[in-house]
Amino acid sequence: MNAFRIAVLASGTGSNLQAILDVLHEPESPEGESAGAESALARIEVVGVASDKPGALALGRATEAGVETAVFAGDRFEDRAARDLALGDWIESRQADLIVLAGYMQLLTPGFVQRFAGRVINVHPALLPAFPGLDGIGQTLAYGATVGGVTVHFVDEGVDSGPVLLQRAVPVPPDRDRATFESAIHATEHELLPEAIRLIASGRVTLGPGRSVRLSP
Ligand code: GRF
């Protein structure tokens, strides 16, 4: 069975990328695909990590794992459409089956979203549709909510507005300490995002009609 190939886009620290590398990433063995017993589940390989930030820590994590990297900084392109066209071409050259946004801080253009329709997912640190956009953790705390959480969703043209794939609640600690809550959110992300990727890679996720996402057993 051929590998399920994922490309990850990240702008920052890359702790979610690291979770994917640690939990899922299996580089091709020197003997190639035919070696070993045939498994029912596809091997998952991170085939590329791209960033809009040349200094993103995520790029170093990718290099460390032997994964190819690329940078698409905004100032090197005429506009967002040109940047996303180049980014999309690079992703296609890596033959990625799925694109994972793991702390990617750029809004993708409609052209990019349509080009890879149903093949882009994002992790967001709140229980959508509550608290979309920047700083979902801060928004959850500022609102006075007693429960926050993590959402993994498909990406559409809006901001954190695509169909939900997985969600998990995370209680706000009684003292509402941001550092404690943030580390609980990140620990949950590091479980939920690999889980979502594994579900898609195993062919158990069907999208649509409308916003529906069906999980088969
Ligand atoms: C995560 O909290 C993710 O939900 C949000 O950006 C953050 C990225 O963190 N979209 P990291 O770079 O993966 O450590």
GROMACS .gro file of C-alpha atoms and ligand atoms in nm:
model
  231
    1MET     CA    1   0.000   0.000   0.000
    2ASN     CA    2   0.126   0.349  -0.086
    3ALA     CA    3   0.195   0.595   0.193
    4PHE     CA    4  -0.059   0.859   0.290
    5ARG     CA    5   0.135   1.180   0.231
    6ILE     CA    6   0.083   1.493   0.438
    7ALA     CA    7   0.216   1.847   0.405
    8VAL     CA    8   0.215   2.064   0.718
    9LEU     CA    9   0.199   2.445   0.719
   10ALA     CA   10   0.321   2.618   1.034
   11SER     CA   11   0.422   2.971   1.132
   12GLY     CA   12   0.552   2.927   1.484
   13THR     CA   13   0.682   2.692   1.747
   14GLY     CA   14   0.565   2.378   1.573
   15SER     CA   15   0.468   2.174   1.879
   16ASN     CA   16   0.175   2.030   1.681
   17LEU     CA   17   0.409   1.946   1.395
   18GLN     CA   18   0.633   1.771   1.650
   19ALA     CA   19   0.338   1.564   1.775
   20ILE     CA   20   0.264   1.459   1.416
   21LEU     CA   21   0.629   1.370   1.358
   22ASP     CA   22   0.649   1.175   1.686
   23VAL     CA   23   0.317   0.993   1.663
   24LEU     CA   24   0.251   0.940   1.292
   25HIS     CA   25   0.548   1.007   1.066
   26GLU     CA   26   0.707   0.697   0.916
   27PRO     CA   27   0.963   0.779   0.648
   28GLU     CA   28   0.995   0.538   0.357
   29SER     CA   29   1.230   0.250   0.436
   30PRO     CA   30   1.538   0.214   0.212
   31GLU     CA   31   1.385  -0.106   0.070
   32GLY     CA   32   1.081   0.090  -0.056
   33GLU     CA   33   0.707   0.031  -0.026
   34SER     CA   34   0.702  -0.338  -0.110
   35ALA     CA   35   0.921  -0.436   0.187
   36GLY     CA   36   0.760  -0.611   0.482
   37ALA     CA   37   0.410  -0.741   0.539
   38GLU     CA   38   0.119  -0.566   0.367
   39SER     CA   39  -0.065  -0.362   0.630
   40ALA     CA   40  -0.433  -0.268   0.611
   41LEU     CA   41  -0.343   0.085   0.724
   42ALA     CA   42  -0.142   0.316   0.503
   43ARG     CA   43   0.191   0.432   0.633
   44ILE     CA   44   0.171   0.807   0.704
   45GLU     CA   45   0.458   1.025   0.590
   46VAL     CA   46   0.514   1.397   0.638
   47VAL     CA   47   0.645   1.487   0.293
   48GLY     CA   48   0.695   1.858   0.346
   49VAL     CA   49   0.669   2.144   0.593
   50ALA     CA   50   0.617   2.498   0.467
   51SER     CA   51   0.607   2.828   0.651
   52ASP     CA   52   0.543   3.195   0.583
   53LYS     CA   53   0.814   3.277   0.843
   54PRO     CA   54   1.177   3.206   0.753
   55GLY     CA   55   1.271   3.176   1.123
   56ALA     CA   56   0.984   2.951   1.232
   57LEU     CA   57   1.098   2.691   1.486
   58ALA     CA   58   0.876   2.442   1.305
   59LEU     CA   59   1.119   2.444   1.011
   60GLY     CA   60   1.404   2.332   1.236
   61ARG     CA   61   1.191   2.048   1.373
   62ALA     CA   62   1.118   1.933   1.017
   63THR     CA   63   1.482   1.947   0.913
   64GLU     CA   64   1.576   1.752   1.225
   65ALA     CA   65   1.332   1.480   1.117
   66GLY     CA   66   1.472   1.477   0.764
   67VAL     CA   67   1.159   1.634   0.614
   68GLU     CA   68   1.184   1.875   0.321
   69THR     CA   69   1.100   2.240   0.401
   70ALA     CA   70   1.009   2.554   0.207
   71VAL     CA   71   0.941   2.918   0.297
   72PHE     CA   72   0.679   3.133   0.125
   73ALA     CA   73   0.730   3.476   0.284
   74GLY     CA   74   0.474   3.737   0.187
   75ASP     CA   75   0.732   3.998   0.082
   76ARG     CA   76   0.864   3.771  -0.195
   77PHE     CA   77   0.531   3.770  -0.380
   78GLU     CA   78   0.321   4.035  -0.548
   79ASP     CA   79   0.009   3.942  -0.350
   80ARG     CA   80  -0.153   3.663  -0.147
   81ALA     CA   81  -0.287   3.493  -0.457
   82ALA     CA   82   0.064   3.467  -0.606
   83ARG     CA   83   0.202   3.333  -0.279
   84ASP     CA   84  -0.072   3.072  -0.248
   85LEU     CA   85  -0.025   2.968  -0.611
   86ALA     CA   86   0.344   2.900  -0.547
   87LEU     CA   87   0.264   2.728  -0.217
   88GLY     CA   88   0.004   2.510  -0.391
   89ASP     CA   89   0.248   2.418  -0.668
   90TRP     CA   90   0.505   2.315  -0.408
   91ILE     CA   91   0.248   2.105  -0.223
   92GLU     CA   92   0.150   1.936  -0.550
   93SER     CA   93   0.516   1.869  -0.627
   94ARG     CA   94   0.534   1.688  -0.289
   95GLN     CA   95   0.225   1.486  -0.395
   96ALA     CA   96   0.052   1.550  -0.064
   97ASP     CA   97  -0.283   1.382  -0.002
   98LEU     CA   98  -0.366   1.610   0.291
   99ILE     CA   99  -0.258   1.958   0.402
  100VAL     CA  100  -0.248   2.018   0.777
  101LEU     CA  101  -0.249   2.371   0.915
  102ALA     CA  102  -0.068   2.353   1.249
  103GLY     CA  103  -0.043   2.709   1.371
  104TYR     CA  104  -0.031   2.857   1.019
  105MET     CA  105  -0.105   3.225   1.073
  106GLN     CA  106  -0.206   3.321   0.718
  107LEU     CA  107  -0.558   3.315   0.580
  108LEU     CA  108  -0.552   3.100   0.266
  109THR     CA  109  -0.700   3.251  -0.050
  110PRO     CA  110  -1.025   3.112  -0.196
  111GLY     CA  111  -0.824   2.991  -0.498
  112PHE     CA  112  -0.603   2.776  -0.272
  113VAL     CA  113  -0.900   2.642  -0.073
  114GLN     CA  114  -1.085   2.547  -0.393
  115ARG     CA  115  -0.774   2.388  -0.544
  116PHE     CA  116  -0.741   2.156  -0.243
  117ALA     CA  117  -1.112   2.133  -0.152
  118GLY     CA  118  -1.176   1.883   0.128
  119ARG     CA  119  -0.804   1.816   0.168
  120VAL     CA  120  -0.706   2.090   0.417
  121ILE     CA  121  -0.757   2.066   0.794
  122ASN     CA  122  -0.678   2.305   1.078
  123VAL     CA  123  -0.641   2.278   1.454
  124HIS     CA  124  -0.797   2.557   1.659
  125PRO     CA  125  -0.758   2.608   2.036
  126ALA     CA  126  -1.129   2.662   2.116
  127LEU     CA  127  -1.462   2.486   2.079
  128LEU     CA  128  -1.582   2.631   1.748
  129PRO     CA  129  -1.803   2.806   1.655
  130ALA     CA  130  -1.712   2.984   1.980
  131PHE     CA  131  -1.400   3.199   1.971
  132PRO     CA  132  -1.271   3.176   1.612
  133GLY     CA  133  -0.974   3.380   1.489
  134LEU     CA  134  -0.674   3.493   1.689
  135ASP     CA  135  -0.606   3.379   2.046
  136GLY     CA  136  -0.888   3.131   2.101
  137ILE     CA  137  -0.740   3.054   2.443
  138GLY     CA  138  -0.741   3.420   2.553
  139GLN     CA  139  -1.092   3.467   2.415
  140THR     CA  140  -1.219   3.165   2.612
  141LEU     CA  141  -1.070   3.303   2.934
  142ALA     CA  142  -1.181   3.662   2.874
  143TYR     CA  143  -1.540   3.551   2.811
  144GLY     CA  144  -1.551   3.381   3.149
  145ALA     CA  145  -1.623   3.037   3.003
  146THR     CA  146  -1.566   2.742   3.235
  147VAL     CA  147  -1.501   2.499   2.949
  148GLY     CA  148  -1.279   2.551   2.646
  149GLY     CA  149  -1.137   2.298   2.410
  150VAL     CA  150  -0.985   2.203   2.079
  151THR     CA  151  -1.139   2.169   1.735
  152VAL     CA  152  -1.000   2.001   1.426
  153HIS     CA  153  -1.195   2.114   1.122
  154PHE     CA  154  -1.183   2.117   0.744
  155VAL     CA  155  -1.079   2.451   0.600
  156ASP     CA  156  -1.317   2.657   0.389
  157GLU     CA  157  -1.290   3.017   0.267
  158GLY     CA  158  -1.379   3.166   0.606
  159VAL     CA  159  -1.189   3.206   0.933
  160ASP     CA  160  -1.215   2.881   1.133
  161SER     CA  161  -1.557   2.822   0.976
  162GLY     CA  162  -1.526   2.487   0.796
  163PRO     CA  163  -1.696   2.157   0.885
  164VAL     CA  164  -1.593   2.014   1.222
  165LEU     CA  165  -1.412   1.680   1.224
  166LEU     CA  166  -1.322   1.631   1.593
  167GLN     CA  167  -1.367   1.833   1.911
  168ARG     CA  168  -1.258   1.777   2.269
  169ALA     CA  169  -1.353   1.983   2.574
  170VAL     CA  170  -1.089   2.109   2.817
  171PRO     CA  171  -1.205   2.251   3.152
  172VAL     CA  172  -1.081   2.597   3.248
  173PRO     CA  173  -0.887   2.555   3.576
  174PRO     CA  174  -1.064   2.702   3.883
  175ASP     CA  175  -0.797   2.972   3.926
  176ARG     CA  176  -0.826   3.057   3.551
  177ASP     CA  177  -0.446   3.060   3.521
  178ARG     CA  178  -0.358   3.109   3.155
  179ALA     CA  179  -0.037   2.904   3.159
  180THR     CA  180  -0.212   2.602   3.314
  181PHE     CA  181  -0.505   2.623   3.073
  182GLU     CA  182  -0.277   2.675   2.773
  183SER     CA  183  -0.070   2.369   2.850
  184ALA     CA  184  -0.387   2.158   2.888
  185ILE     CA  185  -0.511   2.289   2.552
  186HIS     CA  186  -0.180   2.212   2.382
  187ALA     CA  187  -0.164   1.862   2.529
  188THR     CA  188  -0.514   1.801   2.391
  189GLU     CA  189  -0.418   1.938   2.049
  190HIS     CA  190  -0.121   1.703   2.038
  191GLU     CA  191  -0.359   1.407   2.076
  192LEU     CA  192  -0.654   1.526   1.869
  193LEU     CA  193  -0.469   1.642   1.557
  194PRO     CA  194  -0.281   1.313   1.501
  195GLU     CA  195  -0.608   1.127   1.574
  196ALA     CA  196  -0.786   1.330   1.304
  197ILE     CA  197  -0.509   1.269   1.051
  198ARG     CA  198  -0.515   0.896   1.124
  199LEU     CA  199  -0.894   0.887   1.068
  200ILE     CA  200  -0.860   1.059   0.730
  201ALA     CA  201  -0.562   0.844   0.627
  202SER     CA  202  -0.756   0.529   0.704
  203GLY     CA  203  -1.037   0.641   0.472
  204ARG     CA  204  -1.295   0.666   0.750
  205VAL     CA  205  -1.398   1.028   0.692
  206THR     CA  206  -1.660   1.133   0.436
  207LEU     CA  207  -1.739   1.500   0.376
  208GLY     CA  208  -2.076   1.652   0.283
  209PRO     CA  209  -2.347   1.722   0.188
  210GLY     CA  210  -2.356   2.062   0.354
  211ARG     CA  211  -2.141   2.072   0.665
  212SER     CA  212  -2.182   1.705   0.747
  213VAL     CA  213  -1.877   1.495   0.827
  214ARG     CA  214  -1.939   1.120   0.856
  215LEU     CA  215  -1.708   0.885   1.042
  216SER     CA  216  -1.735   0.521   0.943
  217PRO     CA  217  -1.639   0.252   1.194
  218GRF     C1  218  -0.193   2.604   1.839
  218GRF     O1  219  -0.251   2.642   1.960
  218GRF     C2  220  -0.299   2.593   1.732
  218GRF     O2  221  -0.423   2.551   1.781
  218GRF     C3  222  -0.308   2.735   1.680
  218GRF     O3  223  -0.175   2.780   1.681
  218GRF     C4  224  -0.102   2.712   1.783
  218GRF     C5  225   0.021   2.656   1.720
  218GRF     O4  226   0.111   2.603   1.813
  218GRF     N1  227  -0.372   2.737   1.551
  218GRF     P1  228   0.239   2.522   1.765
  218GRF     O5  229   0.316   2.611   1.668
  218GRF     O6  230   0.191   2.396   1.700
  218GRF     O7  231   0.317   2.496   1.889
   0.00000   0.00000   0.00000
